[in-house]
mmCIF file with all atom_site columns, C-alpha atoms in Angstrom:
data_model
loop_
_atom_site.group_PDB
_atom_site.id
_atom_site.type_symbol
_atom_site.label_atom_id
_atom_site.label_alt_id
_atom_site.label_comp_id
_atom_site.label_asym_id
_atom_site.label_entity_id
_atom_site.label_seq_id
_atom_site.pdbx_PDB_ins_code
_atom_site.Cartn_x
_atom_site.Cartn_y
_atom_site.Cartn_z
_atom_site.occupancy
_atom_site.B_iso_or_equiv
_atom_site.pdbx_formal_charge
_atom_site.auth_seq_id
_atom_site.auth_comp_id
_atom_site.auth_asym_id
_atom_site.auth_atom_id
_atom_site.pdbx_PDB_model_num
ATOM 1   C CA . MET A 1 1   ? -7.859  11.902  8.174   1.00 58.00 ? 8   MET A CA 1
ATOM 2   C CA . GLY A 1 2   ? -8.546  7.696   8.516   1.00 57.00 ? 9   GLY A CA 1
ATOM 3   C CA . LYS A 1 3   ? -12.261 9.268   8.316   1.00 57.00 ? 10  LYS A CA 1
ATOM 4   C CA . LEU A 1 4   ? -11.566 10.704  5.178   1.00 57.00 ? 11  LEU A CA 1
ATOM 5   C CA . LEU A 1 5   ? -9.554  8.218   3.593   1.00 63.00 ? 12  LEU A CA 1
ATOM 6   C CA . GLY A 1 6   ? -12.452 5.520   4.408   1.00 71.00 ? 13  GLY A CA 1
ATOM 7   C CA . ALA A 1 7   ? -9.896  3.573   7.319   1.00 77.00 ? 14  ALA A CA 1
ATOM 8   C CA . HIS A 1 8   ? -11.943 1.594   9.361   1.00 81.00 ? 15  HIS A CA 1
ATOM 9   C CA . TYR A 1 9   ? -9.039  1.296   11.617  1.00 83.00 ? 16  TYR A CA 1
ATOM 10  C CA . LEU A 1 10  ? -5.046  2.900   12.617  1.00 87.00 ? 17  LEU A CA 1
ATOM 11  C CA . VAL A 1 11  ? -1.525  1.406   13.145  1.00 91.00 ? 18  VAL A CA 1
ATOM 12  C CA . LEU A 1 12  ? 0.060   4.560   15.213  1.00 92.00 ? 19  LEU A CA 1
ATOM 13  C CA . GLY A 1 13  ? 3.445   3.200   17.270  1.00 93.00 ? 20  GLY A CA 1
ATOM 14  C CA . GLY A 1 14  ? 6.798   4.553   17.671  1.00 91.00 ? 21  GLY A CA 1
ATOM 15  C CA . TYR A 1 15  ? 10.756  3.341   18.279  1.00 89.00 ? 22  TYR A CA 1
ATOM 16  C CA . PHE A 1 16  ? 13.160  4.166   20.718  1.00 88.00 ? 23  PHE A CA 1
ATOM 17  C CA . ASP A 1 17  ? 16.526  2.921   22.460  1.00 87.00 ? 24  ASP A CA 1
ATOM 18  C CA . VAL A 1 18  ? 17.279  2.309   25.859  1.00 83.00 ? 25  VAL A CA 1
ATOM 19  C CA . VAL A 1 19  ? 19.619  1.584   27.757  1.00 84.00 ? 26  VAL A CA 1
ATOM 20  C CA . GLY A 1 20  ? 21.344  -0.682  24.768  1.00 85.00 ? 27  GLY A CA 1
ATOM 21  C CA . ALA A 1 21  ? 17.973  -2.518  23.752  1.00 91.00 ? 28  ALA A CA 1
ATOM 22  C CA . LEU A 1 22  ? 15.152  -1.632  21.257  1.00 90.00 ? 29  LEU A CA 1
ATOM 23  C CA . ARG A 1 23  ? 12.148  -0.924  21.564  1.00 92.00 ? 30  ARG A CA 1
ATOM 24  C CA . ALA A 1 24  ? 8.710   -1.085  19.011  1.00 92.00 ? 31  ALA A CA 1
ATOM 25  C CA . ASP A 1 25  ? 5.399   -0.904  19.874  1.00 94.00 ? 32  ASP A CA 1
ATOM 26  C CA . ALA A 1 26  ? 2.424   -0.293  18.470  1.00 94.00 ? 33  ALA A CA 1
ATOM 27  C CA . ARG A 1 27  ? -0.771  -0.139  18.666  1.00 94.00 ? 34  ARG A CA 1
ATOM 28  C CA . VAL A 1 28  ? -4.783  -0.917  16.214  1.00 90.00 ? 35  VAL A CA 1
ATOM 29  C CA . VAL A 1 29  ? -6.980  2.057   17.094  1.00 88.00 ? 36  VAL A CA 1
ATOM 30  C CA . GLU A 1 30  ? -10.436 1.888   15.583  1.00 85.00 ? 37  GLU A CA 1
ATOM 31  C CA . VAL A 1 31  ? -11.083 4.966   13.480  1.00 83.00 ? 38  VAL A CA 1
ATOM 32  C CA . GLU A 1 32  ? -14.364 6.032   14.297  1.00 82.00 ? 39  GLU A CA 1
ATOM 33  C CA . THR A 1 33  ? -13.943 6.090   17.606  1.00 86.00 ? 40  THR A CA 1
ATOM 34  C CA . GLY A 1 34  ? -10.274 6.092   19.102  1.00 86.00 ? 41  GLY A CA 1
ATOM 35  C CA . ARG A 1 35  ? -10.820 2.541   20.672  1.00 90.00 ? 42  ARG A CA 1
ATOM 36  C CA . VAL A 1 36  ? -7.472  1.054   21.364  1.00 92.00 ? 43  VAL A CA 1
ATOM 37  C CA . VAL A 1 37  ? -8.009  -3.250  19.713  1.00 89.00 ? 44  VAL A CA 1
ATOM 38  C CA . GLN A 1 38  ? -5.137  -4.308  20.687  1.00 90.00 ? 45  GLN A CA 1
ATOM 39  C CA . SER A 1 39  ? -1.569  -2.624  21.135  1.00 93.00 ? 46  SER A CA 1
ATOM 40  C CA . VAL A 1 40  ? 1.534   -4.766  20.833  1.00 94.00 ? 47  VAL A CA 1
ATOM 41  C CA . GLY A 1 41  ? 5.564   -4.305  20.969  1.00 93.00 ? 48  GLY A CA 1
ATOM 42  C CA . ALA A 1 42  ? 9.525   -6.238  20.381  1.00 93.00 ? 49  ALA A CA 1
ATOM 43  C CA . THR A 1 43  ? 12.389  -5.326  21.291  1.00 92.00 ? 50  THR A CA 1
ATOM 44  C CA . GLY A 1 44  ? 15.919  -6.091  20.909  1.00 91.00 ? 51  GLY A CA 1
ATOM 45  C CA . LYS A 1 45  ? 19.253  -5.300  19.913  1.00 89.00 ? 52  LYS A CA 1
ATOM 46  C CA . PRO A 1 46  ? 19.430  -2.152  18.252  1.00 83.00 ? 53  PRO A CA 1
ATOM 47  C CA . ASP A 1 47  ? 21.839  -2.846  15.718  1.00 83.00 ? 54  ASP A CA 1
ATOM 48  C CA . ASP A 1 48  ? 19.403  -5.810  14.431  1.00 84.00 ? 55  ASP A CA 1
ATOM 49  C CA . PHE A 1 49  ? 15.945  -3.030  13.987  1.00 84.00 ? 56  PHE A CA 1
ATOM 50  C CA . LEU A 1 50  ? 15.078  -5.436  11.166  1.00 85.00 ? 57  LEU A CA 1
ATOM 51  C CA . SER A 1 51  ? 14.124  -8.611  13.151  1.00 87.00 ? 58  SER A CA 1
ATOM 52  C CA . VAL A 1 52  ? 12.457  -6.143  16.318  1.00 89.00 ? 59  VAL A CA 1
ATOM 53  C CA . GLU A 1 53  ? 10.236  -4.852  13.538  1.00 88.00 ? 60  GLU A CA 1
ATOM 54  C CA . GLN A 1 54  ? 9.876   -8.393  12.284  1.00 89.00 ? 61  GLN A CA 1
ATOM 55  C CA . SER A 1 55  ? 9.089   -9.246  15.256  1.00 91.00 ? 62  SER A CA 1
ATOM 56  C CA . LEU A 1 56  ? 6.163   -6.546  16.056  1.00 91.00 ? 63  LEU A CA 1
ATOM 57  C CA . ALA A 1 57  ? 4.383   -7.161  11.739  1.00 90.00 ? 64  ALA A CA 1
ATOM 58  C CA . THR A 1 58  ? 3.926   -10.445 13.301  1.00 91.00 ? 65  THR A CA 1
ATOM 59  C CA . SER A 1 59  ? 1.679   -9.816  15.925  1.00 90.00 ? 66  SER A CA 1
ATOM 60  C CA . LEU A 1 60  ? -0.004  -7.355  13.798  1.00 90.00 ? 67  LEU A CA 1
ATOM 61  C CA . THR A 1 61  ? -0.674  -9.369  11.290  1.00 89.00 ? 68  THR A CA 1
ATOM 62  C CA . GLY A 1 62  ? -2.133  -11.576 13.562  1.00 87.00 ? 69  GLY A CA 1
ATOM 63  C CA . ILE A 1 63  ? -4.450  -8.727  15.339  1.00 83.00 ? 70  ILE A CA 1
ATOM 64  C CA . LEU A 1 64  ? -5.688  -7.728  11.454  1.00 82.00 ? 71  LEU A CA 1
ATOM 65  C CA . GLY A 1 65  ? -5.497  -10.978 9.811   1.00 81.00 ? 72  GLY A CA 1
ATOM 66  C CA . THR A 1 66  ? -8.018  -12.596 12.812  1.00 75.00 ? 73  THR A CA 1
ATOM 67  C CA . LYS A 1 67  ? -10.218 -9.987  15.328  1.00 65.00 ? 74  LYS A CA 1
ATOM 68  C CA . LEU A 1 68  ? -10.262 -7.288  11.979  1.00 63.00 ? 75  LEU A CA 1
ATOM 69  C CA . ALA A 1 69  ? -11.315 -9.831  9.308   1.00 61.00 ? 76  ALA A CA 1
ATOM 70  C CA . ALA A 1 70  ? -14.306 -10.870 10.051  1.00 61.00 ? 77  ALA A CA 1
ATOM 71  C CA . ALA A 1 71  ? -15.544 -6.292  10.338  1.00 59.00 ? 78  ALA A CA 1
ATOM 72  C CA . ALA A 1 72  ? -13.843 -6.440  6.646   1.00 57.00 ? 79  ALA A CA 1
ATOM 73  C CA . PRO A 1 73  ? -15.406 -5.493  4.254   1.00 60.00 ? 80  PRO A CA 1
ATOM 74  C CA . PRO A 1 74  ? -15.137 -7.432  1.321   1.00 58.00 ? 81  PRO A CA 1
ATOM 75  C CA . PRO A 1 75  ? -12.212 -6.042  -1.062  1.00 60.00 ? 82  PRO A CA 1
ATOM 76  C CA . ALA A 1 76  ? -14.421 -4.293  -3.499  1.00 63.00 ? 83  ALA A CA 1
ATOM 77  C CA . ARG A 1 77  ? -12.295 -5.295  -6.906  1.00 64.00 ? 84  ARG A CA 1
ATOM 78  C CA . PRO A 1 78  ? -10.178 -8.277  -7.537  1.00 65.00 ? 85  PRO A CA 1
ATOM 79  C CA . ALA A 1 79  ? -7.032  -7.948  -6.773  1.00 63.00 ? 86  ALA A CA 1
ATOM 80  C CA . ALA A 1 80  ? -3.783  -7.554  -8.957  1.00 66.00 ? 87  ALA A CA 1
ATOM 81  C CA . PRO A 1 81  ? -1.253  -10.690 -9.854  1.00 70.00 ? 88  PRO A CA 1
ATOM 82  C CA . LYS A 1 82  ? 1.276   -10.439 -6.928  1.00 72.00 ? 89  LYS A CA 1
ATOM 83  C CA . LYS A 1 83  ? 5.096   -8.990  -8.213  1.00 75.00 ? 90  LYS A CA 1
ATOM 84  C CA . PRO A 1 84  ? 7.795   -10.889 -6.002  1.00 79.00 ? 91  PRO A CA 1
ATOM 85  C CA . ARG A 1 85  ? 8.322   -8.984  -3.163  1.00 78.00 ? 92  ARG A CA 1
ATOM 86  C CA . PRO A 1 86  ? 12.363  -8.480  -1.347  1.00 81.00 ? 93  PRO A CA 1
ATOM 87  C CA . ARG A 1 87  ? 13.951  -10.245 0.697   1.00 78.00 ? 94  ARG A CA 1
ATOM 88  C CA . PRO A 1 88  ? 14.427  -8.324  3.122   1.00 77.00 ? 95  PRO A CA 1
ATOM 89  C CA . PRO A 1 89  ? 18.476  -8.447  4.039   1.00 82.00 ? 96  PRO A CA 1
ATOM 90  C CA . ALA A 1 90  ? 20.081  -10.482 6.443   1.00 81.00 ? 97  ALA A CA 1
ATOM 91  C CA . LYS A 1 91  ? 19.912  -7.462  9.242   1.00 83.00 ? 98  LYS A CA 1
ATOM 92  C CA . LEU A 1 92  ? 19.572  -4.263  9.526   1.00 82.00 ? 99  LEU A CA 1
ATOM 93  C CA . MET A 1 93  ? 21.396  -1.964  11.424  1.00 82.00 ? 100 MET A CA 1
ATOM 94  C CA . MET A 1 94  ? 19.447  1.017   13.154  1.00 82.00 ? 101 MET A CA 1
ATOM 95  C CA . ARG A 1 95  ? 20.854  3.655   12.096  1.00 87.00 ? 102 ARG A CA 1
ATOM 96  C CA . THR A 1 96  ? 20.121  2.098   8.734   1.00 88.00 ? 103 THR A CA 1
ATOM 97  C CA . ALA A 1 97  ? 16.865  1.971   9.024   1.00 86.00 ? 104 ALA A CA 1
ATOM 98  C CA . ILE A 1 98  ? 16.980  6.290   9.731   1.00 88.00 ? 105 ILE A CA 1
ATOM 99  C CA . LEU A 1 99  ? 18.658  6.350   6.098   1.00 92.00 ? 106 LEU A CA 1
ATOM 100 C CA . TYR A 1 100 ? 15.847  4.447   4.956   1.00 91.00 ? 107 TYR A CA 1
ATOM 101 C CA . SER A 1 101 ? 13.003  5.687   6.950   1.00 88.00 ? 108 SER A CA 1
ATOM 102 C CA . THR A 1 102 ? 14.826  9.679   5.908   1.00 92.00 ? 109 THR A CA 1
ATOM 103 C CA . ALA A 1 103 ? 14.823  9.455   2.782   1.00 92.00 ? 110 ALA A CA 1
ATOM 104 C CA . LEU A 1 104 ? 11.039  8.339   2.041   1.00 89.00 ? 111 LEU A CA 1
ATOM 105 C CA . GLY A 1 105 ? 10.064  11.282  3.922   1.00 91.00 ? 112 GLY A CA 1
ATOM 106 C CA . HIS A 1 106 ? 12.162  13.064  1.467   1.00 92.00 ? 113 HIS A CA 1
ATOM 107 C CA . VAL A 1 107 ? 10.148  11.531  -1.393  1.00 89.00 ? 114 VAL A CA 1
ATOM 108 C CA . ASP A 1 108 ? 7.124   11.682  0.393   1.00 89.00 ? 115 ASP A CA 1
ATOM 109 C CA . ALA A 1 109 ? 7.906   15.917  0.861   1.00 91.00 ? 116 ALA A CA 1
ATOM 110 C CA . GLY A 1 110 ? 8.608   15.773  -3.404  1.00 92.00 ? 117 GLY A CA 1
ATOM 111 C CA . GLU A 1 111 ? 12.753  15.793  -2.484  1.00 94.00 ? 118 GLU A CA 1
ATOM 112 C CA . LYS A 1 112 ? 13.185  13.921  -5.726  1.00 94.00 ? 119 LYS A CA 1
ATOM 113 C CA . GLU A 1 113 ? 17.082  14.199  -5.986  1.00 95.00 ? 120 GLU A CA 1
ATOM 114 C CA . LYS A 1 114 ? 17.393  14.031  -2.188  1.00 96.00 ? 121 LYS A CA 1
ATOM 115 C CA . ALA A 1 115 ? 15.727  10.861  -2.633  1.00 94.00 ? 122 ALA A CA 1
ATOM 116 C CA . LYS A 1 116 ? 18.168  9.789   -4.476  1.00 95.00 ? 123 LYS A CA 1
ATOM 117 C CA . GLU A 1 117 ? 20.735  10.461  -3.036  1.00 95.00 ? 124 GLU A CA 1
ATOM 118 C CA . THR A 1 118 ? 19.807  9.482   0.479   1.00 95.00 ? 125 THR A CA 1
ATOM 119 C CA . LEU A 1 119 ? 18.618  6.314   -1.091  1.00 94.00 ? 126 LEU A CA 1
ATOM 120 C CA . ALA A 1 120 ? 21.716  5.634   -3.387  1.00 95.00 ? 127 ALA A CA 1
ATOM 121 C CA . ALA A 1 121 ? 23.867  6.153   0.603   1.00 95.00 ? 128 ALA A CA 1
ATOM 122 C CA . VAL A 1 122 ? 21.297  3.321   1.949   1.00 93.00 ? 129 VAL A CA 1
ATOM 123 C CA . VAL A 1 123 ? 22.115  0.673   -0.654  1.00 94.00 ? 130 VAL A CA 1
ATOM 124 C CA . LYS A 1 124 ? 25.720  1.441   -0.231  1.00 94.00 ? 131 LYS A CA 1
ATOM 125 C CA . GLU A 1 125 ? 25.623  1.527   3.525   1.00 92.00 ? 132 GLU A CA 1
ATOM 126 C CA . GLN A 1 126 ? 23.934  -2.778  2.868   1.00 90.00 ? 133 GLN A CA 1
ATOM 127 C CA . PRO A 1 127 ? 23.643  -3.278  -0.667  1.00 91.00 ? 134 PRO A CA 1
ATOM 128 C CA . ASP A 1 128 ? 21.578  -6.600  0.723   1.00 91.00 ? 135 ASP A CA 1
ATOM 129 C CA . PHE A 1 129 ? 18.770  -4.026  1.306   1.00 89.00 ? 136 PHE A CA 1
ATOM 130 C CA . GLN A 1 130 ? 16.382  -5.318  -1.736  1.00 89.00 ? 137 GLN A CA 1
ATOM 131 C CA . LEU A 1 131 ? 13.241  -2.676  -1.061  1.00 89.00 ? 138 LEU A CA 1
ATOM 132 C CA . ALA A 1 132 ? 15.696  0.123   -0.604  1.00 90.00 ? 139 ALA A CA 1
ATOM 133 C CA . ALA A 1 133 ? 17.409  -0.595  -4.382  1.00 91.00 ? 140 ALA A CA 1
ATOM 134 C CA . VAL A 1 134 ? 14.152  -1.297  -5.611  1.00 90.00 ? 141 VAL A CA 1
ATOM 135 C CA . ASP A 1 135 ? 13.154  2.503   -4.336  1.00 91.00 ? 142 ASP A CA 1
ATOM 136 C CA . LEU A 1 136 ? 15.434  3.676   -5.970  1.00 93.00 ? 143 LEU A CA 1
ATOM 137 C CA . ASP A 1 137 ? 15.158  2.065   -9.263  1.00 92.00 ? 144 ASP A CA 1
ATOM 138 C CA . LYS A 1 138 ? 11.832  3.465   -9.469  1.00 90.00 ? 145 LYS A CA 1
ATOM 139 C CA . LEU A 1 139 ? 13.356  7.279   -8.504  1.00 90.00 ? 146 LEU A CA 1
ATOM 140 C CA . MET A 1 140 ? 15.856  6.739   -11.517 1.00 89.00 ? 147 MET A CA 1
ATOM 141 C CA . GLN A 1 141 ? 12.583  5.624   -13.781 1.00 88.00 ? 148 GLN A CA 1
#
């Protein structure tokens, strides 16, 4: 699929709860050869999903920003003006993160009403989760 989309690299991974600890792992894979460029992981408390995710994202940014930047072709067009990013919540529980991913699955499946309901539940459960609120606003338009 990555080849069809013109991707040079894919990021694959997963997360799991092991004896009261949340573990998230990811690996950067070269699309053409299937070679694993590098793997990273992060561990934390299950109720602090966001800090584990941020740690993993920071590690991936380092890999993608340094090791792969030289191999990447320059962008074909100028970048659009950047909108300010929604602030992450102070703390994101794993349950809320899973509910949010369920909502995104509904969006991907074209199930707009289910997505609205699920995103509304996420925002109700965690009002400071700005990204979920932005996604809900987009669906409401």
